[in-house]
C-alpha positions as CSV (number, residue, x, y, z in Angstrom):
1,M,0.3,-25.7,-5.2
2,S,-1.0,-25.0,-1.7
3,A,1.6,-23.5,0.6
4,R,2.3,-22.6,4.1
5,L,3.3,-19.0,4.2
6,G,6.5,-18.0,5.9
7,L,7.9,-14.6,6.6
8,T,6.7,-11.8,4.4
9,T,8.9,-8.7,3.9
10,T,7.6,-5.6,2.3
11,F,9.7,-3.1,0.4
12,P,8.5,0.3,-0.8
13,I,8.8,1.0,-4.5
14,G,8.9,4.8,-5.0
15,S,12.3,5.4,-6.7
16,D,15.1,3.9,-8.7
17,A,16.9,3.3,-5.4
18,D,14.0,1.3,-4.1
19,L,14.1,-0.8,-7.3
20,A,17.7,-1.6,-6.7
21,W,17.0,-2.5,-3.0
22,A,14.1,-4.7,-3.9
23,R,16.2,-6.6,-6.5
24,H,19.0,-7.0,-4.0
25,Q,16.5,-8.5,-1.5
26,V,15.0,-10.9,-4.0
27,R,18.4,-12.1,-5.0
28,R,19.4,-12.5,-1.4
29,A,16.3,-14.5,-0.5
30,A,16.5,-16.7,-3.6
31,A,20.2,-17.5,-3.0
32,G,19.4,-18.2,0.7
33,L,16.7,-20.7,-0.2
34,G,19.2,-22.5,-2.6
35,F,17.9,-21.4,-6.0
36,G,20.6,-21.9,-8.7
37,L,22.0,-19.1,-10.6
38,V,19.7,-19.6,-13.6
39,E,16.6,-19.7,-11.4
40,Q,17.8,-16.6,-9.5
41,T,18.3,-14.7,-12.7
42,K,14.8,-15.6,-14.0
43,L,13.1,-14.6,-10.7
44,L,15.2,-11.4,-10.5
45,T,14.4,-10.4,-14.1
46,A,10.7,-11.0,-13.5
47,A,10.9,-9.0,-10.2
48,S,12.7,-6.2,-11.9
49,E,10.1,-5.9,-14.7
50,L,7.2,-5.9,-12.3
51,A,8.7,-3.5,-9.8
52,R,9.6,-1.1,-12.6
53,N,6.0,-1.3,-13.9
54,T,4.8,-0.6,-10.3
55,L,6.9,2.6,-10.2
56,V,6.4,3.8,-13.8
57,H,2.8,2.9,-14.5
58,G,1.4,2.6,-11.0
59,G,3.0,5.7,-9.6
60,G,4.8,3.6,-7.0
61,G,3.7,1.1,-4.4
62,R,5.3,-1.9,-2.7
63,M,6.7,-5.3,-3.2
64,E,5.9,-8.2,-0.8
65,L,8.4,-11.1,-0.7
66,T,7.1,-14.2,1.0
67,V,9.0,-17.5,1.6
68,L,6.8,-20.5,0.9
69,D,6.8,-24.1,2.1
70,D,4.3,-26.7,1.1
71,G,6.0,-29.4,3.2
72,Q,7.9,-30.9,0.3
73,A,9.1,-27.8,-1.7
74,R,10.1,-24.3,-0.9
75,G,9.7,-21.2,-3.0
76,L,9.3,-17.4,-3.2
77,R,6.2,-15.4,-3.9
78,L,6.6,-11.8,-5.0
79,S,3.6,-9.4,-5.2
80,C,4.0,-6.0,-6.7
81,I,1.1,-3.8,-5.6
82,D,0.1,-0.3,-6.5
83,E,-2.9,2.0,-6.2
84,G,-2.4,3.6,-9.6
85,P,-4.7,3.9,-12.6
86,G,-5.0,0.1,-13.2
87,I,-4.9,-1.8,-16.5
88,R,-8.0,-1.2,-18.7
89,D,-7.4,-4.2,-21.0
90,I,-5.4,-7.0,-19.4
91,D,-5.5,-9.2,-22.5
92,L,-3.9,-6.4,-24.5
93,A,-1.4,-5.6,-21.8
94,M,-0.3,-9.3,-21.8
95,T,0.3,-9.2,-25.5
96,D,4.0,-9.3,-26.6
97,G,4.9,-6.0,-28.1
98,Y,2.1,-3.9,-26.5
99,T,3.5,-1.0,-24.5
100,T,2.2,2.3,-23.1
101,G,5.6,3.4,-21.9
102,G,7.8,3.3,-25.0
103,G,9.6,0.1,-24.1
104,L,9.7,-3.2,-26.0
105,G,6.3,-4.4,-24.5
106,L,7.7,-7.6,-23.0
107,G,7.5,-6.7,-19.3
108,L,4.3,-8.5,-18.2
109,S,4.3,-11.2,-20.8
110,G,8.1,-11.7,-20.3
111,A,7.7,-11.9,-16.5
112,K,5.0,-14.5,-16.9
113,R,7.2,-16.7,-19.0
114,L,10.0,-16.6,-16.5
115,V,8.1,-17.9,-13.5
116,Q,6.0,-21.0,-12.6
117,E,3.0,-19.1,-11.3
118,F,1.7,-15.7,-12.4
119,T,-1.5,-13.8,-11.5
120,L,-2.5,-10.3,-12.4
121,D,-5.4,-8.5,-10.7
122,S,-6.2,-5.0,-11.9
123,H,-9.2,-2.7,-11.9
124,P,-9.2,0.7,-13.6
125,G,-8.9,3.5,-11.0
126,Q,-8.1,1.0,-8.2
127,G,-4.6,-0.2,-8.9
128,T,-2.8,-3.4,-9.9
129,T,-1.4,-6.4,-8.1
130,V,0.9,-8.8,-9.9
131,T,1.9,-12.0,-8.0
132,V,4.6,-14.4,-9.2
133,T,5.8,-17.6,-7.5
134,Q,8.9,-19.6,-8.2
135,W,9.4,-23.0,-6.5
136,L,12.8,-24.4,-5.8
137,S,13.4,-27.4,-8.1
138,A,14.3,-30.6,-6.3
139,L,17.5,-32.2,-7.1
140,P,17.1,-35.5,-9.1
141,V,17.1,-38.6,-6.9
142,P,20.0,-41.0,-7.8
143,R,18.9,-44.3,-9.3
144,S,19.8,-47.3,-7.3
145,G,22.8,-49.3,-8.6
146,V,24.3,-46.4,-10.5
147,L,27.5,-44.9,-9.4
């Protein structure tokens, strides 16, 4: 979906306190755009997973939150960016159950399932950028003649 970019806000990710602040800002932006509770929860869960990966595996970085508008729909784009060691095998990293940190191995693959758009760009020694986008679902249009 092609989109006009709105305001982008950047948050540092260097500590657990930064993770909490980033989650708060994502929830605030999603609620402000009119995302329902389920959509907010999905986006917040994906943001939490990706931000934690940025901190733990990337050594810290930043999250960029951008409000999107394609003229008919609005949404949020989140990018988690680090300059850490990168991901050597992206296909393996996206496999459910694969982990390098002792977790369940559902962070990247789980985040991908929670959002409408997901991209991962990583190069060993150069860092990683994961971008997710969630569009606000339009309300159904009432059928004519139905009360």
